[in-house]
XYZ file of C-alpha atoms in Angstrom:
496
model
C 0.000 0.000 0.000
C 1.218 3.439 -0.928
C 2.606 5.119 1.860
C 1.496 8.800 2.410
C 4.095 11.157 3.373
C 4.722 14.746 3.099
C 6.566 16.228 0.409
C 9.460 17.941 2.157
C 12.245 21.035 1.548
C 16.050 20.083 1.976
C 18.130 21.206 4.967
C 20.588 23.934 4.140
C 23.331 25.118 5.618
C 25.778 23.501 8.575
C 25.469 23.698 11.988
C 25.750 26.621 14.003
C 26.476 27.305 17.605
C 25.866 30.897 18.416
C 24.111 33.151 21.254
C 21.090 34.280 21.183
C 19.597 37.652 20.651
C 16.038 38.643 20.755
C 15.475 41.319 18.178
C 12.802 44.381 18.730
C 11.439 44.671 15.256
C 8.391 43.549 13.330
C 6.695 39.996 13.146
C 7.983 37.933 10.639
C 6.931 35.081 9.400
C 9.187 31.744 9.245
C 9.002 28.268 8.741
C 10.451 26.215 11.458
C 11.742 22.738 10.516
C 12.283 20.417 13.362
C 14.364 17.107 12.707
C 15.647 14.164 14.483
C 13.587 14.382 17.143
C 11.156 12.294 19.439
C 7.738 10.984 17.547
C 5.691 11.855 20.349
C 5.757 15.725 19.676
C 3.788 14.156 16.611
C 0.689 13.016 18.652
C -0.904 15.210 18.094
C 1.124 17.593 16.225
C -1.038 20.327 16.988
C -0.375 20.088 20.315
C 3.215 20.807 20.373
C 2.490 24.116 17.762
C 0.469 25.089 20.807
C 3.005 25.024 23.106
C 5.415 26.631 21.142
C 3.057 29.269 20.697
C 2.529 29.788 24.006
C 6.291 30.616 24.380
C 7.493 34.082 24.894
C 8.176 35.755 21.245
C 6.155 33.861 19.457
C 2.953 34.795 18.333
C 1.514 32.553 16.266
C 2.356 29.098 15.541
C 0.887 26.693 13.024
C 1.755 23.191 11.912
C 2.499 22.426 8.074
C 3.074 18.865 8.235
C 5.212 16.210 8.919
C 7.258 13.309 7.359
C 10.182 11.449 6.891
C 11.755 12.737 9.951
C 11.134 16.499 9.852
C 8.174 18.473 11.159
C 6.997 21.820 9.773
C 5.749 24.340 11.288
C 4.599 28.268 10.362
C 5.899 30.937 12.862
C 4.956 33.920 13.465
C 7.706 35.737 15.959
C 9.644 38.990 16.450
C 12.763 36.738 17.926
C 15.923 36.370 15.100
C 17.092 32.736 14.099
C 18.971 32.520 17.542
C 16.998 34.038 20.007
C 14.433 31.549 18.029
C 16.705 28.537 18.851
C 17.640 29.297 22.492
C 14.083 29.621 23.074
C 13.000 26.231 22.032
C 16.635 24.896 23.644
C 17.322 23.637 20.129
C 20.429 24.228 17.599
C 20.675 25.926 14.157
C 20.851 22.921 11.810
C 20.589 25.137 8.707
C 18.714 27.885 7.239
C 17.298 30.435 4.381
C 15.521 33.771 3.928
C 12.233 31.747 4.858
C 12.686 28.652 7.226
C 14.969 27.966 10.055
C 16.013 24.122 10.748
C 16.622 22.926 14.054
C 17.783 19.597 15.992
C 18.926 18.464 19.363
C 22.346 17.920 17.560
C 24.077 17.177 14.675
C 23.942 13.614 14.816
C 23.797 10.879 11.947
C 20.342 10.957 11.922
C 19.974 14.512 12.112
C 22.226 14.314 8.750
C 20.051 11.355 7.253
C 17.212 13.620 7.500
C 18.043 16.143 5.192
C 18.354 12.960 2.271
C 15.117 11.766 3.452
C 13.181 14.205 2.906
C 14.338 14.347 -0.903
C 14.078 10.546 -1.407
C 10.631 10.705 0.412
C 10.025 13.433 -2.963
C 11.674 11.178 -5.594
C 9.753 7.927 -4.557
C 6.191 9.946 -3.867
C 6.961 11.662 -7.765
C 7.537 7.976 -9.264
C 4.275 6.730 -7.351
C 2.422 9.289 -9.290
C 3.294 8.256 -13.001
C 0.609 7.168 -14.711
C 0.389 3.435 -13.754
C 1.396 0.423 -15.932
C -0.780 -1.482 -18.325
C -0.182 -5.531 -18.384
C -1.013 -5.643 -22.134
C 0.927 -2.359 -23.752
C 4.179 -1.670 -24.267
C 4.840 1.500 -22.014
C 8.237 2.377 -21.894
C 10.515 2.664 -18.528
C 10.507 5.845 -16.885
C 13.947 6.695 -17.406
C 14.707 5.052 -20.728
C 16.185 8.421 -22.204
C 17.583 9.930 -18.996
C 20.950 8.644 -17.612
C 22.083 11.118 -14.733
C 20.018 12.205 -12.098
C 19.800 16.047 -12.114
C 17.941 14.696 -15.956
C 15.671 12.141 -14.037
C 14.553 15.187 -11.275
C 13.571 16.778 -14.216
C 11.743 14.046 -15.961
C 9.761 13.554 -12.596
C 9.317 17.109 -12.696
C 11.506 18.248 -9.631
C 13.859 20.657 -9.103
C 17.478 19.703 -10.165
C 18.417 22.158 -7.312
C 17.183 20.198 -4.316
C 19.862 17.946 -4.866
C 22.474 20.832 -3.521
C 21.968 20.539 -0.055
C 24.622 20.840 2.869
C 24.950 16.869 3.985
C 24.258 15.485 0.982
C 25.437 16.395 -3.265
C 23.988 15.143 -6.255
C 26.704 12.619 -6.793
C 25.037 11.233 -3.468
C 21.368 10.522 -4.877
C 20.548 8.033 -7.054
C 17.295 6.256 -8.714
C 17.657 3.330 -10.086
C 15.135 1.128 -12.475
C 14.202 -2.835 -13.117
C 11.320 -2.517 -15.959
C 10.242 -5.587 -17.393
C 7.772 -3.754 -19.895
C 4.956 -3.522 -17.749
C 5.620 -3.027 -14.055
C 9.153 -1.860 -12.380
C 11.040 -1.416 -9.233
C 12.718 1.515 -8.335
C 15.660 1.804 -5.550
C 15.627 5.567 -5.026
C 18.317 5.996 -2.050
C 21.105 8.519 -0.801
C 24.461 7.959 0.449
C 27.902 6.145 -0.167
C 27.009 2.459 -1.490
C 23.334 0.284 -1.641
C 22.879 -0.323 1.800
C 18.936 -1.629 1.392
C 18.103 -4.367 3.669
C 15.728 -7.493 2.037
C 12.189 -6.148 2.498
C 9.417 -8.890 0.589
C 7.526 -7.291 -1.370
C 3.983 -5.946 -0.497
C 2.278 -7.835 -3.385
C 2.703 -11.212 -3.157
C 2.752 -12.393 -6.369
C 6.034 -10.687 -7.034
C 9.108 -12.548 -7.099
C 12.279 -11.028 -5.462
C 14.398 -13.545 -5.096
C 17.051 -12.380 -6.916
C 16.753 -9.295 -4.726
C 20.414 -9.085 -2.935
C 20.702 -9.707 0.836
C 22.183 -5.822 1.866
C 24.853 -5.108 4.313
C 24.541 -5.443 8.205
C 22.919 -1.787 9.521
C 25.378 1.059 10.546
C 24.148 3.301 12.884
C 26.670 5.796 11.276
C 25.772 5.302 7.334
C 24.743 7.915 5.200
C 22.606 5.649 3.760
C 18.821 6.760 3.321
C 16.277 4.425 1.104
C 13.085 3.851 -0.562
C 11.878 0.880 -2.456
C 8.543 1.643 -4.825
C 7.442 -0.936 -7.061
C 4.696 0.080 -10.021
C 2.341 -2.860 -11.785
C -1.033 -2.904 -13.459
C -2.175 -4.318 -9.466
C -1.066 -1.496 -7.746
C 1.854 0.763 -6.363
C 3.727 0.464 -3.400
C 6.837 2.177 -1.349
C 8.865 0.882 1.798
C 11.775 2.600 3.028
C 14.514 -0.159 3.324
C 17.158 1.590 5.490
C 16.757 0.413 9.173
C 16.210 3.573 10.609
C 13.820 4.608 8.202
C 12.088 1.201 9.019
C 11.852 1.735 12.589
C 10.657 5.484 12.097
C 7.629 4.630 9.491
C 6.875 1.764 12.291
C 5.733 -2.255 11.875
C 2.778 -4.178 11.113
C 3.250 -6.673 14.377
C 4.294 -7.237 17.323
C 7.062 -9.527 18.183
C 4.462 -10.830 21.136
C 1.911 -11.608 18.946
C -0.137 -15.143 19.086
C -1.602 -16.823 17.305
C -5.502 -18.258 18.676
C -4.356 -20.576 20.784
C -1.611 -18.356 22.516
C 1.413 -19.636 20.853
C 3.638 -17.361 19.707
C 3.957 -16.261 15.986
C 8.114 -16.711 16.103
C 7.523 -19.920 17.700
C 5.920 -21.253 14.315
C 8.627 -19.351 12.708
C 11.303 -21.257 14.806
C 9.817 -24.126 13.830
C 9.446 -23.730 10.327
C 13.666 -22.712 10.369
C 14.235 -25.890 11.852
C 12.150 -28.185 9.268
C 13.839 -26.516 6.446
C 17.388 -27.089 8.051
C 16.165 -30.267 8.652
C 15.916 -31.121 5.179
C 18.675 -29.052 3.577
C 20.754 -31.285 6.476
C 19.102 -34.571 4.990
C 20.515 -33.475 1.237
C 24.316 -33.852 2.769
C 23.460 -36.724 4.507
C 22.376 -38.614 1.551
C 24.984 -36.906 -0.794
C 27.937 -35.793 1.818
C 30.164 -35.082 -1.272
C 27.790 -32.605 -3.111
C 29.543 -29.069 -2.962
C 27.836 -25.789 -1.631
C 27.024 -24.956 -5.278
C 24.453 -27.607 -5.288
C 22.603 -27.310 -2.213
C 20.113 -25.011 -1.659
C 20.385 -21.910 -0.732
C 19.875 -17.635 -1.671
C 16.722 -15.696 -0.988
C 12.772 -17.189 -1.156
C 11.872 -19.010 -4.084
C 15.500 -19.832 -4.709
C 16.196 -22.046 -1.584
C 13.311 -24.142 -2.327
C 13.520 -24.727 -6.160
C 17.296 -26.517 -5.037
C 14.991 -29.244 -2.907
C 15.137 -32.551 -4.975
C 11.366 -33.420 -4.115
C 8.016 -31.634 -2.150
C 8.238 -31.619 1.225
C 5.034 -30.501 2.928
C 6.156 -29.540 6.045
C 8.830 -27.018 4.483
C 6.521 -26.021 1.700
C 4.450 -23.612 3.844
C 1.892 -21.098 2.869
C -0.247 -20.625 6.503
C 2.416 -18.645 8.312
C 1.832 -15.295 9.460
C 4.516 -13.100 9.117
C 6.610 -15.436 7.528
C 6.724 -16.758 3.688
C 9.653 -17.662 1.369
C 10.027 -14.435 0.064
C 11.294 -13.551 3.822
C 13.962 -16.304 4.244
C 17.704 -15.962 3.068
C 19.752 -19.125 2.767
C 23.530 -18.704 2.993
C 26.706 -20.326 3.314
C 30.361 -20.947 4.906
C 32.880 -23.492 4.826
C 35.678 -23.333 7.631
C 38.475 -25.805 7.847
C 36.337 -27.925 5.430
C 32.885 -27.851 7.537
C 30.030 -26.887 6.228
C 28.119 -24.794 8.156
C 24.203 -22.994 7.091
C 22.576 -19.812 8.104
C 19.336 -19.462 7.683
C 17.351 -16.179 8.827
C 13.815 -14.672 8.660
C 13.617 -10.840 7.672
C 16.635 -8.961 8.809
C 17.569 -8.042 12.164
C 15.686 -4.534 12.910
C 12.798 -6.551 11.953
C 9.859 -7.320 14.892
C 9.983 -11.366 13.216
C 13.491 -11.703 12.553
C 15.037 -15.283 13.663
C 18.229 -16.644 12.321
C 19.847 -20.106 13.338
C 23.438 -21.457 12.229
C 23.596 -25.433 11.186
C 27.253 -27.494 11.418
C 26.533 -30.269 9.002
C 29.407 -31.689 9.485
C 27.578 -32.356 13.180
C 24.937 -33.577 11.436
C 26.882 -36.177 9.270
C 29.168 -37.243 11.943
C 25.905 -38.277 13.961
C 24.319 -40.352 11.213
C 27.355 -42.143 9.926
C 27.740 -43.296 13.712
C 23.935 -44.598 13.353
C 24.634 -45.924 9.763
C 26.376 -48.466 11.680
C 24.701 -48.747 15.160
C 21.493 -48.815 13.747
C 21.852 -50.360 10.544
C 20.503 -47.350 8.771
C 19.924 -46.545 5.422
C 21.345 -43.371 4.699
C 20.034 -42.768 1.254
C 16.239 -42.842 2.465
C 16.844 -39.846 4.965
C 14.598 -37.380 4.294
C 14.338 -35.721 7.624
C 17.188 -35.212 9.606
C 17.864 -34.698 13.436
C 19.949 -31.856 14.153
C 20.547 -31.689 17.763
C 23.206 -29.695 18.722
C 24.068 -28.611 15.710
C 21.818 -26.088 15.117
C 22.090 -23.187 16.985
C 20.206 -19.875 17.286
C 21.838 -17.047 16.576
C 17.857 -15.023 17.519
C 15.123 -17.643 18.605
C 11.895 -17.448 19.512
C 11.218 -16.325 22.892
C 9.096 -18.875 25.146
C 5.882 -17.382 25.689
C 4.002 -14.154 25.603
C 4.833 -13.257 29.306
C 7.952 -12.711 28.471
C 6.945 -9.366 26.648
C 4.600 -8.591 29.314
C 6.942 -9.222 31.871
C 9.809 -6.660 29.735
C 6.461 -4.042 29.997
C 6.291 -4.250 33.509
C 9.751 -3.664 33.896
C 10.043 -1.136 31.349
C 7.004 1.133 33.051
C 8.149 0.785 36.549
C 11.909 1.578 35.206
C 10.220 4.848 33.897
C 8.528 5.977 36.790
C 11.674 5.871 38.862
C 14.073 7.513 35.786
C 11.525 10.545 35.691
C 11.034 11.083 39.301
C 14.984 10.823 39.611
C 14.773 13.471 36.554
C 12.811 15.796 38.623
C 15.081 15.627 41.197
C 18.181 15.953 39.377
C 17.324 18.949 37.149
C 17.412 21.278 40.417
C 21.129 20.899 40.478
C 22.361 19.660 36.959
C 22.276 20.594 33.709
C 19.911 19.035 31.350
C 22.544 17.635 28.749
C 24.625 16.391 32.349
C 21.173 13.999 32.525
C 20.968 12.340 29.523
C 23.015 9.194 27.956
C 22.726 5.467 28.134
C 21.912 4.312 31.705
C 25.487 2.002 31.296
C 27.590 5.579 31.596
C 29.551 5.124 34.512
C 28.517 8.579 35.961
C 25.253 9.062 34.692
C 23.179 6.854 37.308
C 24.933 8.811 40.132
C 23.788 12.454 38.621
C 20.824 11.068 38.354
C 20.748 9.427 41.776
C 18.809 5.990 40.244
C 19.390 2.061 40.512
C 16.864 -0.347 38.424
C 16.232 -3.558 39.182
C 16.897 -5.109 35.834
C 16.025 -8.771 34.723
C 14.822 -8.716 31.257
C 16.976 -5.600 30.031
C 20.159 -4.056 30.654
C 21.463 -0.380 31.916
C 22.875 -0.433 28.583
C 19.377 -0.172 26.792
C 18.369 2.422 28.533
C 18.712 5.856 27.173
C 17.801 9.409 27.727
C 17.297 11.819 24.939
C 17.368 15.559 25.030
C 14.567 17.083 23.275
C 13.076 20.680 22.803
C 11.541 22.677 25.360
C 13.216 20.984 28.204
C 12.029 17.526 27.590
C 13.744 14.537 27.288
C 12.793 11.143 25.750
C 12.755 7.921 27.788
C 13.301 4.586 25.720
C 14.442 1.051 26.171
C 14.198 -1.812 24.018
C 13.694 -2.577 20.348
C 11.115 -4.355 18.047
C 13.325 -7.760 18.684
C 12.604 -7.176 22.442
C 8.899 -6.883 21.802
C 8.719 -3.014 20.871
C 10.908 0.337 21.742
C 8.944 1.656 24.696
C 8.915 5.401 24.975
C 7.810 8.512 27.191
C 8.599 11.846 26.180
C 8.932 13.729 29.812
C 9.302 17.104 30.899
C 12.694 16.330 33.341
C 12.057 19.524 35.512
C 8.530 18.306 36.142
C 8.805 14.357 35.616
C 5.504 14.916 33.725
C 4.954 12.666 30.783
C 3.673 14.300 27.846
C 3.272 11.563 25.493
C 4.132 7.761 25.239
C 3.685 4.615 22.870
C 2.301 2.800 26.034
């Protein structure tokens, strides 16, 4: 389904740390971009334009819009860019005769934004091309284009937007499959493809051949959207992790099924059949080389199997198909050893377990002989403790609600702690990852931890004197939130 987001400016300009100075003149109006910062300012939106308005110097404040990761508002002030920033205890980012953009920092992400907000264009512009017929011959998009100030222009944008202060032109790039009548389109930003394997929306479509990506770097300039355009319909996903986690999952890593079994626990299971059987093709062929077993993305590991086997060929999953697996593998000192995962690892149903055949073959040529068994008739075999999980399933749903419980009543005693501390410390002298050596002392707070770590715990600066509270991810069973006043310890908004 298509996504709707909002069309967005670039950033402009580098960051600037100056003082502020209120200036006595006229209202003018400005747009304020905010990046990089906490989602809950987004819920509502018009809610935080309030309380900026409310702030002294500002008399008027409406909200534009938001998406990718910026939100845009309409200012009217007498305050100058700096007296602007101080005011909302934010930094200059960048700005222009018009808009002002500001962030808690410049961080990577604050830097990714900028990129996605002119991908989020690019892919929204190709979206809106008339869509494909199955029985004409339209021609690709880009047939007669090549560089991609001439593609902007083709999808009617401005060549210019491409000139902005983290990113250049050589950094964007759109690039299109057409197979004369539907294509795929990677439109993404940064040093090198980064995208990780997302299946496809429409299930008919086969990406198999669709390469793996590279593990996530928190510090990669890499920004990303996949759209794919058929007769059927149109679609978009970002595939760069953060933009994953941003836009937000369908699921729940704690999510049952009717009978209160967990969905990764089918998942698990259905790993372990298929290992099962790609460790029963070595055991009846030990010689055959990695080239000839199965293996790759989806469709791809299961057109390698030599016959049907029903309980690998599985269509009554949820969350999981074959368009969602990735096959792979190593050989070290002469073992050979599979790795077989589900999504990729910022994903809510990711799993991914290892396999030493070699294990496996050892066992059954011992049997071979102590059982008298025929090797070649192995269709299923028993991998004991050769397989191990690299991510497994967890072992029921209380151990989400358990991490909940822990995660709330964490909360409750970071903020009052906040409260506390703000009376003698400075707000920047508060935040971190709970695992700082210092940082629990300033704040004068010890959790009782069992299902996380200090480490996951970490406190955000934000605007206005807020701070954002989170701990955990979607593997863990969600990233729980609370965006907090820390003078107050008042929560102003939360995923919970």
């Amino acid at each position: 389904m298509l996504r709707r987001l909002l069309i967005l400016p670039l950033l402009a300009l580098p960051l600037l740390f100056v003082p502020a100075q209120a200036q006595d003149a006229a209202p003018r109006m400005v747009e304020l971009r905010i990046v990089a910062l906490s989602r809950g300012y987004m819920r509502p939106m018009r809610t935080t334009a309030d309380r900026i308005a409310r702030l002294d110097g500002i008399e008027g404040c409406e909200m534009l819009g938001f998406g990718g990761d910026t939100a845009r508002y309409k200012l009217t002030t007498r305050l100058d860019d700096n007296a602007l920033a101080e005011t909302l205890q934010l930094n200059i980012l960048g700005r222009g005769p018009e808009f002002l953009t500001l962030s808690n920092a410049e961080s990577w992400r604050a830097r990714r934004a900028e990129a996605r907000g002119l991908v989020t264009q690019i892919a929204l512009a190709i979206s809106r091309q008339p869509q494909p017929s199955w029985n004409s011959d339209m021609e690709a998009l880009f047939e007669d284009t090549s560089n991609i100030k001439e593609r902007m222009i083709r999808l009617e944008l401005n060549p210019a937007l491409l000139n902005g202060t983290f990113y250049k032109p050589a950094d964007y790039h759109i690039e299109e499959e057409w197979d004369g009548s539907s294509g795929t389109y990677k439109v993404w930003a940064g040093d090198r493809w980064e995208g990780v394997s997302v299946p496809n929306d429409d299930w008919w479509v086969d990406d198999s051949d669709e390469p793996p990506g590279v593990a996530s770097d928190p510090n990669s300039r890499f920004v990303g959207i996949r759209v794919y355009r058929s007769s059927w319909s149109n679609s978009m996903t970002w595939v760069d992790s953060e933009g994953l986690l941003l836009d937000g999952y369908a699921g729940h890593r704690g999510e049952t099924d009717g009978d209160g079994i967990l969905q990764v626990q089918h998942g698990a299971t259905w790993i372990k059949d298929i290992l099962s059987a790609v460790a029963a093709i070595r055991v009846r062929d030990p010689k055959r080389g990695i080239d000839r077993l199965p293996s790759g993305r989806g469709w791809n590991i299961f057109d390698q199997f030599d016959r049907e086997n029903n309980k690998i060929d599985r269509w009554d999953l949820s969350h999981y198909d074959r368009n969602s697996l990735t096959l792979t593998w190593r050989e070290v000192d002469g073992r050979k050893v599979a790795n077989l995962r589900a999504h990729h690892s910022a994903h809510p149903f990711y799993l991914e377990a290892e396999l030493d055949t070699e294990t496996v073959l050892e066992d059954y040529a011992r049997r071979a002989i102590d059982e008298d068994l025929n090797l070649a008739t192995v269709q299923e075999a028993e991998l004991g403790d050769a397989l191990v999980w690299i991510c497994g399933a967890e072992e029921s749903v209380e151990v989400f609600r358990a991490r909940e419980r822990e995660a709330a009543a964490s909360f409750k005693l970071i903020r009052e702690a906040l409260a506390r501390a703000s009376e003698t410390h400075a707000l920047d002298d508060l935040c971190g990852r709970l695992d700082d050596a210092e940082l629990p002392g300033r704040l004068g707070v010890k959790l009782k931890l069992e299902g996380f770590t200090a480490a996951d715990f970490v406190i955000t600066r934000q605007m206005l004197g807020d701070v954002e509270i989170s701990v955990g991810s979607v593997r863990t069973g969600g990233r729980n939130w609370q965006l907090v006043n820390a003078a107050s310890g008042n929560v102003i908004r939360s995923n919970r």
